[in-house]
PDB file of C-alpha atoms in Angstrom:
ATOM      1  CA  UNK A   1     -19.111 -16.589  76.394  1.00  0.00           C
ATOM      2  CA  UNK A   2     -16.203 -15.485  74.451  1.00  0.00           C
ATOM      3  CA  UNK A   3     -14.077 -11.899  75.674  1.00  0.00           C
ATOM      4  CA  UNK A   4     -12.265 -10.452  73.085  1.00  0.00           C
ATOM      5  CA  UNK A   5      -9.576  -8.019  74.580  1.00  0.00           C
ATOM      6  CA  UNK A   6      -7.841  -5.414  72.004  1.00  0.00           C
ATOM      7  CA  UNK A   7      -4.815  -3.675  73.698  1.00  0.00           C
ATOM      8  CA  UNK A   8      -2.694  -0.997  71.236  1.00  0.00           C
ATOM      9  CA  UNK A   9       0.962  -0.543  71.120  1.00  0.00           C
ATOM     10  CA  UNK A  10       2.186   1.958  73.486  1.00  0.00           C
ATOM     11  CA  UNK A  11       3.625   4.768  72.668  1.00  0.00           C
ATOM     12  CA  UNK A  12       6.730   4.795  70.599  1.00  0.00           C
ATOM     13  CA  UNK A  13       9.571   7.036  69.721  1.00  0.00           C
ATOM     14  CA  UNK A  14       7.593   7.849  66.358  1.00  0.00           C
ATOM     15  CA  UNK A  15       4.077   8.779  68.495  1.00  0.00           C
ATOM     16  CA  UNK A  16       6.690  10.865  70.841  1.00  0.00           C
ATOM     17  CA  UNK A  17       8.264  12.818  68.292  1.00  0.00           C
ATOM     18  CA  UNK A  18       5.687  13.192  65.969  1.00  0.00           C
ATOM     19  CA  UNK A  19       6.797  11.237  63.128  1.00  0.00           C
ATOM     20  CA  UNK A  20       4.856   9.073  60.925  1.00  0.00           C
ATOM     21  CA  UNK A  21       4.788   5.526  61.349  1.00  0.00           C
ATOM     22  CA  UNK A  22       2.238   3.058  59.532  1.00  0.00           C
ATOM     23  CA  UNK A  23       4.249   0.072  59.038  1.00  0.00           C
ATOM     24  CA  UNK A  24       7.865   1.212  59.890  1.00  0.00           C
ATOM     25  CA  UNK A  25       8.940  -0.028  62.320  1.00  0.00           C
ATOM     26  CA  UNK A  26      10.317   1.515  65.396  1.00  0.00           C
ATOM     27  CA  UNK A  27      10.673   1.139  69.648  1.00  0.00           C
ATOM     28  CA  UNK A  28       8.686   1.606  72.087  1.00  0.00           C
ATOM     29  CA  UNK A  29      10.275   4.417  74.801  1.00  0.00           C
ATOM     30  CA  UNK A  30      10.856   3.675  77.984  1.00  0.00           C
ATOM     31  CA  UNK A  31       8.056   5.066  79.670  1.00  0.00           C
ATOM     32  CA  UNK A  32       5.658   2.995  77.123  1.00  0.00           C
ATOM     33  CA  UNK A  33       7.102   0.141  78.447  1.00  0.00           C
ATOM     34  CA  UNK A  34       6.607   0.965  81.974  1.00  0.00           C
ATOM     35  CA  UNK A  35       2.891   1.994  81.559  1.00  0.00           C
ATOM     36  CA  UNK A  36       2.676  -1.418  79.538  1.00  0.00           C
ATOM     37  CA  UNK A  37       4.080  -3.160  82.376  1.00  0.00           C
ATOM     38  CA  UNK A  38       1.255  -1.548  84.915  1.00  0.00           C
ATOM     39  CA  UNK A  39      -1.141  -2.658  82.281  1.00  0.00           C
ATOM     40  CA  UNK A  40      -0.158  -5.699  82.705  1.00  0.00           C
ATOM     41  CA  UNK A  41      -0.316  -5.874  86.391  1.00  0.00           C
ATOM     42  CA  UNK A  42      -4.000  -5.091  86.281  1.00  0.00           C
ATOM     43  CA  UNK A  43      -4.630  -7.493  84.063  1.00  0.00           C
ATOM     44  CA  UNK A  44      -5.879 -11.670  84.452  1.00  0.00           C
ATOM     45  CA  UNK A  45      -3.510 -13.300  82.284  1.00  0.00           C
ATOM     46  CA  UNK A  46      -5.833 -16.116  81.444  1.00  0.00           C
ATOM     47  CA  UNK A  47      -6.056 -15.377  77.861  1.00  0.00           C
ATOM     48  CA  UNK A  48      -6.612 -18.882  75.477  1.00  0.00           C
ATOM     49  CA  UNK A  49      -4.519 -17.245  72.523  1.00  0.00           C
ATOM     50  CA  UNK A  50      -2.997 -14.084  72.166  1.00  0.00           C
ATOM     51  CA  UNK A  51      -2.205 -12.595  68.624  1.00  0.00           C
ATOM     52  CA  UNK A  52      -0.222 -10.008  67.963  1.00  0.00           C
ATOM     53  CA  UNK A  53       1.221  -7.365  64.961  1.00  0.00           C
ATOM     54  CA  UNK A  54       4.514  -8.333  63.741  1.00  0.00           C
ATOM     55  CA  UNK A  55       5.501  -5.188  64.464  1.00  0.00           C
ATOM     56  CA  UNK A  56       8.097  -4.163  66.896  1.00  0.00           C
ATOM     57  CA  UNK A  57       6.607  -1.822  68.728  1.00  0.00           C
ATOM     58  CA  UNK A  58       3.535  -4.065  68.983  1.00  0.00           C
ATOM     59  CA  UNK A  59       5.244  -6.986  70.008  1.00  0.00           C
ATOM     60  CA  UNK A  60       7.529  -4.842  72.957  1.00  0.00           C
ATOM     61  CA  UNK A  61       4.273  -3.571  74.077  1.00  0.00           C
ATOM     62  CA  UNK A  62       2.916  -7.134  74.624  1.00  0.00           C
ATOM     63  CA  UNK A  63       6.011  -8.784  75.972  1.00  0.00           C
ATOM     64  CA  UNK A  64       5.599  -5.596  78.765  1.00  0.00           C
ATOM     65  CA  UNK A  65       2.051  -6.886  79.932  1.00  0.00           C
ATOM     66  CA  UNK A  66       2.792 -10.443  79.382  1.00  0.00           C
ATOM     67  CA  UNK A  67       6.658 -10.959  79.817  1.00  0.00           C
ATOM     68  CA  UNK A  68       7.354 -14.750  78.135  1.00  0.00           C
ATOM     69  CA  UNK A  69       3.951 -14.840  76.315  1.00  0.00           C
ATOM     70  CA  UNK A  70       4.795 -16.341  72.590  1.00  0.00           C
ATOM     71  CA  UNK A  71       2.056 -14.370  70.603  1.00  0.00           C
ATOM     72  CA  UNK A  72       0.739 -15.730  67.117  1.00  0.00           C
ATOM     73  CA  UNK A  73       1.866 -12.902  65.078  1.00  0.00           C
ATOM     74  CA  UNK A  74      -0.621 -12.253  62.127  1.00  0.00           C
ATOM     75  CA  UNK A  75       0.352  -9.686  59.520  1.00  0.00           C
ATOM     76  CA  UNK A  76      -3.828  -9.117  58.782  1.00  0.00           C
ATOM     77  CA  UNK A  77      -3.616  -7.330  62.154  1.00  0.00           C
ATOM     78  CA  UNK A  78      -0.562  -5.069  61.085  1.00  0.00           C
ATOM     79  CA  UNK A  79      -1.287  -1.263  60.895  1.00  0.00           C
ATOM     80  CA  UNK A  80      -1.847  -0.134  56.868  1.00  0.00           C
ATOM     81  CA  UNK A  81       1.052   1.716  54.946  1.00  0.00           C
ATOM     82  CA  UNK A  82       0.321   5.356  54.772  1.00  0.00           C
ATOM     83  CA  UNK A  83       2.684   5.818  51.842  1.00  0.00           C
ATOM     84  CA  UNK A  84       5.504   7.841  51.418  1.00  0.00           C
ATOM     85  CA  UNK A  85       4.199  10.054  55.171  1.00  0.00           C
ATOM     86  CA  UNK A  86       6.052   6.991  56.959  1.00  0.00           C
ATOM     87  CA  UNK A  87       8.821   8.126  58.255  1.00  0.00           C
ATOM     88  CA  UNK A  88       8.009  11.940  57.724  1.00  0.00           C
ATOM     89  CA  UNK A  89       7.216  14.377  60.625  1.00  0.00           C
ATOM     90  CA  UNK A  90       3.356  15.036  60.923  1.00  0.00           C
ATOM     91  CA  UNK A  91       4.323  18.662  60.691  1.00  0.00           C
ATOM     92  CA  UNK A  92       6.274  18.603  57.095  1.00  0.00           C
ATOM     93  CA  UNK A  93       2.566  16.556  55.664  1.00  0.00           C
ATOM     94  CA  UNK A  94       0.634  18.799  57.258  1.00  0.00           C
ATOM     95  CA  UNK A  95       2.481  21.414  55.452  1.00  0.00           C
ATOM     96  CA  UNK A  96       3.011  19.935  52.079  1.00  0.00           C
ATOM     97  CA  UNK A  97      -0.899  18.966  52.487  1.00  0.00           C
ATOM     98  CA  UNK A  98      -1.440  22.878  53.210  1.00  0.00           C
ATOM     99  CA  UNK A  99      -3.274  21.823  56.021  1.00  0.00           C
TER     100      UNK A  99
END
């Protein structure tokens, strides 16, 4: 039978300071990549083919769990554009949205 295993990015500076993201790219901090790097200790690394977003923050959290793993990156599984919100704080959309 076939597992399918979907793991999200950890969080990044943008999650942490409430900026946001879509496709920009940006790190990972530091405590991401130590919770990634628990992750990966409680995980079997006995994966056929790993694929990954070309995305830094993607691709940091993966090398965390699995440190030397050469993912195929696939741009289908990149996160969408939200527009001209990347890059903005959540709170100056939320405000220009009058929400």
């Amino acid at each position: 039978m076939t597992k399918i295993v979907f793991i999200r990015h950890a969080e990044s500076e943008y999650n942490r300071d409430g900026i946001g993201a879509g496709r920009a790219d940006c790190n990972l901090t530091e405590k991401a990549i130590e919770d990634a790097k628990e992750l990966g200790k409680s995980l079997n690394n006995n994966f056929d083919v790993i694929y990954c977003s070309s995305l830094k923050r993607a691709r940091q959290t993966l090398n965390a769990i699995f440190p030397g793993t050469e993912p195929i990156c696939d741009e289908r599984i990149t996160e969408i554009s939200i527009g001209e919100w990347e890059n903005q704080r959540l709170k100056k959309i939320l405000y220009a949205q009058n929400i």
